[in-house]
Each structure stands twice: as C-alpha cells, then as structure tokens.
mmCIF file of N, CA, C and O in Angstrom:
data_model
loop_
_atom_site.group_PDB
_atom_site.id
_atom_site.type_symbol
_atom_site.label_atom_id
_atom_site.label_comp_id
_atom_site.label_asym_id
_atom_site.label_seq_id
_atom_site.Cartn_x
_atom_site.Cartn_y
_atom_site.Cartn_z
ATOM 1 N N MET A 1 227.579 114.908 60.024
ATOM 2 C CA MET A 1 228.114 113.632 59.786
ATOM 3 C C MET A 1 226.970 112.565 59.627
ATOM 4 O O MET A 1 225.928 112.686 60.325
ATOM 5 N N ARG A 2 227.195 111.639 58.580
ATOM 6 C CA ARG A 2 226.151 110.691 58.326
ATOM 7 C C ARG A 2 226.244 109.541 59.399
ATOM 8 O O ARG A 2 227.215 109.229 59.920
ATOM 9 N N ALA A 3 224.942 109.123 59.822
ATOM 10 C CA ALA A 3 224.842 107.898 60.599
ATOM 11 C C ALA A 3 225.169 106.644 59.665
ATOM 12 O O ALA A 3 224.741 106.647 58.639
ATOM 13 N N LEU A 4 225.896 105.738 60.298
ATOM 14 C CA LEU A 4 226.208 104.448 59.585
ATOM 15 C C LEU A 4 225.022 103.680 59.546
ATOM 16 O O LEU A 4 224.499 103.224 60.594
ATOM 17 N N LYS A 5 224.688 103.126 58.377
ATOM 18 C CA LYS A 5 223.543 102.251 58.240
ATOM 19 C C LYS A 5 224.112 100.726 58.311
ATOM 20 O O LYS A 5 225.158 100.601 57.941
ATOM 21 N N LYS A 6 223.339 99.976 58.965
ATOM 22 C CA LYS A 6 223.671 98.566 58.933
ATOM 23 C C LYS A 6 223.372 97.908 57.626
ATOM 24 O O LYS A 6 222.360 98.258 57.108
ATOM 25 N N LYS A 7 224.286 97.109 57.198
ATOM 26 C CA LYS A 7 224.224 96.521 55.922
ATOM 27 C C LYS A 7 223.142 95.522 55.957
ATOM 28 O O LYS A 7 223.034 94.787 56.818
ATOM 29 N N ARG A 8 222.336 95.498 54.843
ATOM 30 C CA ARG A 8 221.132 94.557 54.781
ATOM 31 C C ARG A 8 221.517 93.201 54.324
ATOM 32 O O ARG A 8 222.466 93.075 53.486
ATOM 33 N N ASN A 9 221.082 92.358 54.902
ATOM 34 C CA ASN A 9 221.291 90.885 54.572
ATOM 35 C C ASN A 9 220.184 90.398 53.649
ATOM 36 O O ASN A 9 219.255 89.826 54.046
ATOM 37 N N TYR A 10 220.411 90.671 52.310
ATOM 38 C CA TYR A 10 219.300 90.284 51.270
ATOM 39 C C TYR A 10 219.186 88.763 51.265
ATOM 40 O O TYR A 10 218.036 88.363 51.103
ATOM 41 N N LYS A 11 220.183 87.997 51.415
ATOM 42 C CA LYS A 11 220.079 86.601 51.425
ATOM 43 C C LYS A 11 219.184 86.043 52.500
ATOM 44 O O LYS A 11 218.245 85.203 52.249
ATOM 45 N N LYS A 12 219.278 86.593 53.680
ATOM 46 C CA LYS A 12 218.497 86.289 54.870
ATOM 47 C C LYS A 12 216.988 86.575 54.522
ATOM 48 O O LYS A 12 216.067 85.886 54.904
ATOM 49 N N GLU A 13 216.790 87.830 53.969
ATOM 50 C CA GLU A 13 215.352 88.348 53.876
ATOM 51 C C GLU A 13 214.631 87.480 52.742
ATOM 52 O O GLU A 13 213.604 87.172 52.917
ATOM 53 N N TYR A 14 215.472 87.101 51.756
ATOM 54 C CA TYR A 14 214.867 86.357 50.686
ATOM 55 C C TYR A 14 214.415 84.902 51.166
ATOM 56 O O TYR A 14 213.394 84.380 50.910
ATOM 57 N N LYS A 15 215.418 84.402 52.015
ATOM 58 C CA LYS A 15 215.135 83.018 52.523
ATOM 59 C C LYS A 15 213.954 83.127 53.450
ATOM 60 O O LYS A 15 213.097 82.200 53.425
ATOM 61 N N LYS A 16 213.832 84.064 54.259
ATOM 62 C CA LYS A 16 212.613 84.134 55.130
ATOM 63 C C LYS A 16 211.377 84.409 54.371
ATOM 64 O O LYS A 16 210.383 83.720 54.735
ATOM 65 N N PHE A 17 211.352 85.164 53.429
ATOM 66 C CA PHE A 17 210.139 85.275 52.552
ATOM 67 C C PHE A 17 209.639 84.063 51.819
ATOM 68 O O PHE A 17 208.494 83.721 51.924
ATOM 69 N N GLN A 18 210.695 83.421 51.212
ATOM 70 C CA GLN A 18 210.294 82.211 50.431
ATOM 71 C C GLN A 18 209.885 81.079 51.277
ATOM 72 O O GLN A 18 209.192 80.131 50.795
ATOM 73 N N SER A 19 210.243 81.002 52.578
ATOM 74 C CA SER A 19 209.926 79.848 53.383
ATOM 75 C C SER A 19 208.698 79.886 54.175
ATOM 76 O O SER A 19 208.350 79.165 54.852
ATOM 77 N N SER A 20 208.026 81.207 53.983
ATOM 78 C CA SER A 20 206.856 81.383 54.785
ATOM 79 C C SER A 20 205.699 80.488 54.257
ATOM 80 O O SER A 20 205.727 80.109 53.064
ATOM 81 N N ILE A 21 204.828 80.028 55.011
ATOM 82 C CA ILE A 21 203.742 79.097 54.632
ATOM 83 C C ILE A 21 202.927 79.741 53.571
ATOM 84 O O ILE A 21 202.516 79.110 52.596
ATOM 85 N N LYS A 22 202.515 80.917 53.785
ATOM 86 C CA LYS A 22 201.751 81.737 52.789
ATOM 87 C C LYS A 22 202.302 81.712 51.371
ATOM 88 O O LYS A 22 201.769 81.411 50.289
ATOM 89 N N GLU A 23 203.701 81.996 51.366
ATOM 90 C CA GLU A 23 204.333 82.115 50.054
ATOM 91 C C GLU A 23 204.494 80.793 49.363
ATOM 92 O O GLU A 23 204.447 80.577 48.186
ATOM 93 N N LYS A 24 204.649 79.656 50.267
ATOM 94 C CA LYS A 24 204.747 78.301 49.593
ATOM 95 C C LYS A 24 203.418 77.947 49.024
ATOM 96 O O LYS A 24 203.483 77.392 47.903
ATOM 97 N N LYS A 25 202.369 78.375 49.534
ATOM 98 C CA LYS A 25 201.044 78.070 48.980
ATOM 99 C C LYS A 25 200.761 78.879 47.726
ATOM 100 O O LYS A 25 200.261 78.329 46.680
ATOM 101 N N ASN A 26 201.289 80.093 47.623
ATOM 102 C CA ASN A 26 201.038 80.872 46.467
ATOM 103 C C ASN A 26 202.018 80.300 45.292
ATOM 104 O O ASN A 26 201.582 80.244 44.254
ATOM 105 N N ARG A 27 203.152 79.931 45.647
ATOM 106 C CA ARG A 27 204.020 79.301 44.663
ATOM 107 C C ARG A 27 203.481 77.941 44.158
ATOM 108 O O ARG A 27 203.592 77.738 42.804
ATOM 109 N N ALA A 28 202.965 77.124 44.908
ATOM 110 C CA ALA A 28 202.251 75.913 44.553
ATOM 111 C C ALA A 28 201.153 76.180 43.637
ATOM 112 O O ALA A 28 201.014 75.506 42.468
ATOM 113 N N ALA A 29 200.354 77.260 43.881
ATOM 114 C CA ALA A 29 199.242 77.502 42.977
ATOM 115 C C ALA A 29 199.796 78.081 41.594
ATOM 116 O O ALA A 29 199.232 77.736 40.607
ATOM 117 N N ARG A 30 200.806 78.900 41.707
ATOM 118 C CA ARG A 30 201.400 79.416 40.393
ATOM 119 C C ARG A 30 201.957 78.170 39.631
ATOM 120 O O ARG A 30 201.766 78.067 38.385
ATOM 121 N N ASN A 31 202.792 77.255 40.210
ATOM 122 C CA ASN A 31 203.133 76.102 39.473
ATOM 123 C C ASN A 31 202.053 75.196 38.927
ATOM 124 O O ASN A 31 202.243 74.680 37.743
ATOM 125 N N LYS A 32 200.992 75.087 39.665
ATOM 126 C CA LYS A 32 199.897 74.269 39.288
ATOM 127 C C LYS A 32 199.223 74.885 37.962
ATOM 128 O O LYS A 32 198.969 74.147 37.040
ATOM 129 N N ARG A 33 199.120 76.186 37.990
ATOM 130 C CA ARG A 33 198.479 76.843 36.822
ATOM 131 C C ARG A 33 199.487 76.808 35.480
ATOM 132 O O ARG A 33 198.940 76.646 34.515
ATOM 133 N N ARG A 34 200.700 76.861 35.816
ATOM 134 C CA ARG A 34 201.760 76.715 34.726
ATOM 135 C C ARG A 34 201.663 75.224 34.076
ATOM 136 O O ARG A 34 201.622 75.121 32.926
ATOM 137 N N ARG A 35 201.571 74.183 35.011
ATOM 138 C CA ARG A 35 201.501 72.896 34.546
ATOM 139 C C ARG A 35 200.253 72.679 33.789
ATOM 140 O O ARG A 35 200.289 72.005 32.633
ATOM 141 N N TYR A 36 199.063 73.295 34.155
ATOM 142 C CA TYR A 36 197.884 73.150 33.394
ATOM 143 C C TYR A 36 198.000 73.837 32.115
ATOM 144 O O TYR A 36 197.559 73.246 30.988
ATOM 145 N N ALA A 37 198.662 75.065 32.000
ATOM 146 C CA ALA A 37 198.753 75.652 30.700
ATOM 147 C C ALA A 37 199.769 74.823 29.703
ATOM 148 O O ALA A 37 199.508 74.797 28.509
ATOM 149 N N VAL A 38 200.682 74.120 30.334
ATOM 150 C CA VAL A 38 201.599 73.259 29.529
ATOM 151 C C VAL A 38 200.709 72.183 28.927
ATOM 152 O O VAL A 38 200.901 71.749 27.808
ATOM 153 N N LYS A 39 200.016 71.508 29.838
ATOM 154 C CA LYS A 39 199.170 70.397 29.388
ATOM 155 C C LYS A 39 198.230 70.774 28.292
ATOM 156 O O LYS A 39 197.928 70.024 27.417
ATOM 157 N N LYS A 40 197.618 71.861 28.304
ATOM 158 C CA LYS A 40 196.637 72.317 27.257
ATOM 159 C C LYS A 40 197.444 72.824 26.046
ATOM 160 O O LYS A 40 196.773 73.151 25.056
ATOM 161 N N GLY A 41 198.798 72.927 26.063
ATOM 162 C CA GLY A 41 199.466 73.364 24.925
ATOM 163 C C GLY A 41 199.616 74.793 24.744
ATOM 164 O O GLY A 41 199.945 75.258 23.579
ATOM 165 N N LYS A 42 199.237 75.714 25.732
ATOM 166 C CA LYS A 42 199.330 77.033 25.558
ATOM 167 C C LYS A 42 200.715 77.680 25.623
ATOM 168 O O LYS A 42 200.966 78.677 25.274
ATOM 169 N N VAL A 43 201.592 76.984 26.510
ATOM 170 C CA VAL A 43 202.946 77.424 26.744
ATOM 171 C C VAL A 43 203.800 76.109 26.623
ATOM 172 O O VAL A 43 203.336 75.014 26.770
ATOM 173 N N ARG A 44 205.072 76.451 26.376
ATOM 174 C CA ARG A 44 206.117 75.296 26.372
ATOM 175 C C ARG A 44 207.356 75.806 27.209
ATOM 176 O O ARG A 44 207.532 76.992 27.359
ATOM 177 N N LYS A 45 208.199 74.928 27.460
ATOM 178 C CA LYS A 45 209.315 75.229 28.274
ATOM 179 C C LYS A 45 210.375 76.051 27.300
ATOM 180 O O LYS A 45 210.516 75.604 26.189
ATOM 181 N N GLY A 46 210.812 77.159 27.805
ATOM 182 C CA GLY A 46 211.671 77.916 27.064
ATOM 183 C C GLY A 46 211.130 78.865 25.897
ATOM 184 O O GLY A 46 211.806 79.444 24.997
ATOM 185 N N ASP A 47 209.825 78.976 25.961
ATOM 186 C CA ASP A 47 209.060 79.793 24.958
ATOM 187 C C ASP A 47 209.048 81.324 25.288
ATOM 188 O O ASP A 47 208.666 82.125 24.517
ATOM 189 N N GLY A 48 209.609 81.680 26.459
ATOM 190 C CA GLY A 48 209.685 83.202 26.864
ATOM 191 C C GLY A 48 208.224 83.681 27.410
ATOM 192 O O GLY A 48 208.079 84.848 27.430
ATOM 193 N N LYS A 49 207.483 82.805 27.694
ATOM 194 C CA LYS A 49 206.065 83.337 28.244
ATOM 195 C C LYS A 49 205.944 82.989 29.738
ATOM 196 O O LYS A 49 206.489 82.019 30.328
ATOM 197 N N ASP A 50 205.039 83.882 30.343
ATOM 198 C CA ASP A 50 204.762 83.702 31.651
ATOM 199 C C ASP A 50 203.327 83.567 31.822
ATOM 200 O O ASP A 50 202.546 84.109 30.931
ATOM 201 N N ILE A 51 202.887 83.098 32.953
ATOM 202 C CA ILE A 51 201.462 82.948 33.106
ATOM 203 C C ILE A 51 201.008 84.129 34.154
ATOM 204 O O ILE A 51 201.522 84.253 35.366
ATOM 205 N N HIS A 52 200.294 85.099 33.650
ATOM 206 C CA HIS A 52 200.018 86.222 34.445
ATOM 207 C C HIS A 52 198.680 85.854 35.181
ATOM 208 O O HIS A 52 197.837 85.291 34.522
ATOM 209 N N HIS A 53 198.486 86.106 36.403
ATOM 210 C CA HIS A 53 197.350 85.665 37.142
ATOM 211 C C HIS A 53 196.922 86.726 38.186
ATOM 212 O O HIS A 53 197.765 87.419 38.727
ATOM 213 N N LYS A 54 195.655 86.874 38.244
ATOM 214 C CA LYS A 54 195.094 87.797 39.317
ATOM 215 C C LYS A 54 193.773 87.080 39.667
ATOM 216 O O LYS A 54 192.877 86.874 38.956
ATOM 217 N N GLY A 55 193.777 86.455 40.875
ATOM 218 C CA GLY A 55 192.735 85.820 41.367
ATOM 219 C C GLY A 55 192.758 84.397 40.651
ATOM 220 O O GLY A 55 193.608 83.709 40.517
ATOM 221 N N ASN A 56 191.499 84.071 40.105
ATOM 222 C CA ASN A 56 191.356 82.802 39.355
ATOM 223 C C ASN A 56 191.555 82.927 37.814
ATOM 224 O O ASN A 56 191.526 82.037 37.149
ATOM 225 N N LYS A 57 191.707 84.213 37.364
ATOM 226 C CA LYS A 57 192.003 84.470 36.031
ATOM 227 C C LYS A 57 193.441 84.324 35.660
ATOM 228 O O LYS A 57 194.349 84.745 36.372
ATOM 229 N N ILE A 58 193.658 83.653 34.526
ATOM 230 C CA ILE A 58 195.039 83.533 34.007
ATOM 231 C C ILE A 58 195.217 84.018 32.522
ATOM 232 O O ILE A 58 194.096 83.845 31.823
ATOM 233 N N LYS A 59 196.384 84.539 32.341
ATOM 234 C CA LYS A 59 196.528 85.005 30.879
ATOM 235 C C LYS A 59 197.958 84.661 30.560
ATOM 236 O O LYS A 59 198.834 84.894 31.418
ATOM 237 N N ILE A 60 198.230 84.367 29.363
ATOM 238 C CA ILE A 60 199.621 84.082 28.907
ATOM 239 C C ILE A 60 200.235 85.353 28.356
ATOM 240 O O ILE A 60 199.578 86.148 27.486
ATOM 241 N N GLU A 61 201.362 85.804 28.802
ATOM 242 C CA GLU A 61 201.977 86.938 28.474
ATOM 243 C C GLU A 61 203.534 86.699 28.262
ATOM 244 O O GLU A 61 204.075 85.752 28.789
ATOM 245 N N SER A 62 204.176 87.646 27.630
ATOM 246 C CA SER A 62 205.560 87.633 27.387
ATOM 247 C C SER A 62 206.251 87.880 28.809
ATOM 248 O O SER A 62 205.572 88.586 29.611
ATOM 249 N N LYS A 63 207.292 87.388 28.996
ATOM 250 C CA LYS A 63 208.147 87.583 30.319
ATOM 251 C C LYS A 63 208.321 89.023 30.597
ATOM 252 O O LYS A 63 208.071 89.607 31.643
ATOM 253 N N SER A 64 208.875 89.788 29.522
ATOM 254 C CA SER A 64 209.118 91.175 29.577
ATOM 255 C C SER A 64 207.861 92.015 30.064
ATOM 256 O O SER A 64 207.925 92.982 30.863
ATOM 257 N N LYS A 65 206.806 91.695 29.472
ATOM 258 C CA LYS A 65 205.548 92.405 29.698
ATOM 259 C C LYS A 65 204.970 92.134 31.170
ATOM 260 O O LYS A 65 204.664 93.019 31.994
ATOM 261 N N ASN A 66 205.047 90.858 31.561
ATOM 262 C CA ASN A 66 204.644 90.480 32.851
ATOM 263 C C ASN A 66 205.497 90.933 33.912
ATOM 264 O O ASN A 66 204.941 91.546 35.110
ATOM 265 N N ARG A 67 206.813 90.962 33.761
ATOM 266 C CA ARG A 67 207.673 91.332 34.833
ATOM 267 C C ARG A 67 207.999 92.746 34.880
ATOM 268 O O ARG A 67 208.563 93.368 35.873
ATOM 269 N N GLY A 68 207.665 93.475 33.758
ATOM 270 C CA GLY A 68 207.899 94.910 33.744
ATOM 271 C C GLY A 68 206.793 95.800 34.265
ATOM 272 O O GLY A 68 206.967 96.918 34.451
ATOM 273 N N ARG A 69 205.720 95.135 34.692
ATOM 274 C CA ARG A 69 204.586 95.802 35.185
ATOM 275 C C ARG A 69 204.867 96.468 36.566
ATOM 276 O O ARG A 69 205.633 95.777 37.365
ATOM 277 N N LYS A 70 204.469 97.681 36.848
ATOM 278 C CA LYS A 70 204.768 98.181 38.082
ATOM 279 C C LYS A 70 203.993 97.453 39.357
ATOM 280 O O LYS A 70 202.754 97.074 39.020
ATOM 281 N N GLU A 71 204.755 97.241 40.283
ATOM 282 C CA GLU A 71 204.133 96.656 41.548
ATOM 283 C C GLU A 71 203.981 97.539 42.555
ATOM 284 O O GLU A 71 204.666 98.507 42.635
ATOM 285 N N ARG A 72 202.850 97.452 43.252
ATOM 286 C CA ARG A 72 202.684 98.497 44.296
ATOM 287 C C ARG A 72 203.650 98.461 45.403
ATOM 288 O O ARG A 72 203.927 99.441 45.969
ATOM 289 N N SER A 73 204.419 97.353 45.579
ATOM 290 C CA SER A 73 205.440 97.260 46.701
ATOM 291 C C SER A 73 206.670 98.050 46.171
ATOM 292 O O SER A 73 207.503 98.439 47.091
ATOM 293 N N ARG A 74 206.911 98.310 44.846
ATOM 294 C CA ARG A 74 207.991 99.079 44.451
ATOM 295 C C ARG A 74 207.740 100.486 44.375
ATOM 296 O O ARG A 74 208.697 101.354 44.161
ATOM 297 N N LEU A 75 206.548 100.925 44.564
ATOM 298 C CA LEU A 75 206.155 102.358 44.350
ATOM 299 C C LEU A 75 206.600 103.169 45.568
ATOM 300 O O LEU A 75 206.558 102.628 46.694
ATOM 301 N N LYS A 76 206.779 104.422 45.418
ATOM 302 C CA LYS A 76 207.179 105.352 46.436
ATOM 303 C C LYS A 76 206.081 105.379 47.522
ATOM 304 O O LYS A 76 204.888 105.330 47.093
ATOM 305 N N GLY A 77 206.443 105.314 48.752
ATOM 306 C CA GLY A 77 205.343 105.267 49.807
ATOM 307 C C GLY A 77 204.887 103.993 50.357
ATOM 308 O O GLY A 77 204.057 103.799 51.146
ATOM 309 N N SER A 78 205.450 102.891 49.736
ATOM 310 C CA SER A 78 205.088 101.501 50.147
ATOM 311 C C SER A 78 205.432 101.191 51.504
ATOM 312 O O SER A 78 206.665 101.637 51.967
ATOM 313 N N LYS A 79 204.797 100.504 52.353
ATOM 314 C CA LYS A 79 205.053 100.148 53.787
ATOM 315 C C LYS A 79 205.840 98.837 53.709
ATOM 316 O O LYS A 79 206.349 98.444 54.739
ATOM 317 N N ARG A 80 206.037 98.113 52.630
ATOM 318 C CA ARG A 80 206.689 96.875 52.742
ATOM 319 C C ARG A 80 208.169 97.134 52.823
ATOM 320 O O ARG A 80 208.805 98.025 52.188
ATOM 321 N N LYS A 81 208.815 96.330 53.624
ATOM 322 C CA LYS A 81 210.241 96.466 53.932
ATOM 323 C C LYS A 81 210.940 95.243 53.568
ATOM 324 O O LYS A 81 210.548 94.160 53.580
#
C-alpha cells in the first residue's frame, strides 16, 4: 500500500522564495539591467526579448531561448527542494 504524501503548498513556497532578502537583491539587479538596456535602445516593452545575464555579462536573447535553457535545479539529482 502506498504512503499518503502531504500535498505541497506551491503558493507558500513561491511566496517564501520571492520574499527572501537575497532574491529581492537579485530581482532588483535584473530590473536595473533591463532598464539600462531599454535606455540604450537594445530592447523594448513587448518585443519578446529577455536579458540573459551571468555575473556582470548581459546578452539580449529571445524569451524562448533564455527560458528554455536547462537549469541545474531542474536536473535529476538536484538537492534543491
């Protein structure tokens, strides 16, 4: 017989993650880079582009390419819960 699993509260997990100090700083940095790219005319609202960033390097990419990349947290054997 299977053991009953407790249903996950995704809303609570998301809220906890997004409200952490570290994540707020990361989000502020991403927004700042996006504003800079808009100011320079590299991206516009609704153009379907994302700002890919790794460290201090930024690159303009399509949303599908940027969001479709494999993340380590999604790979099998990840310790992130």
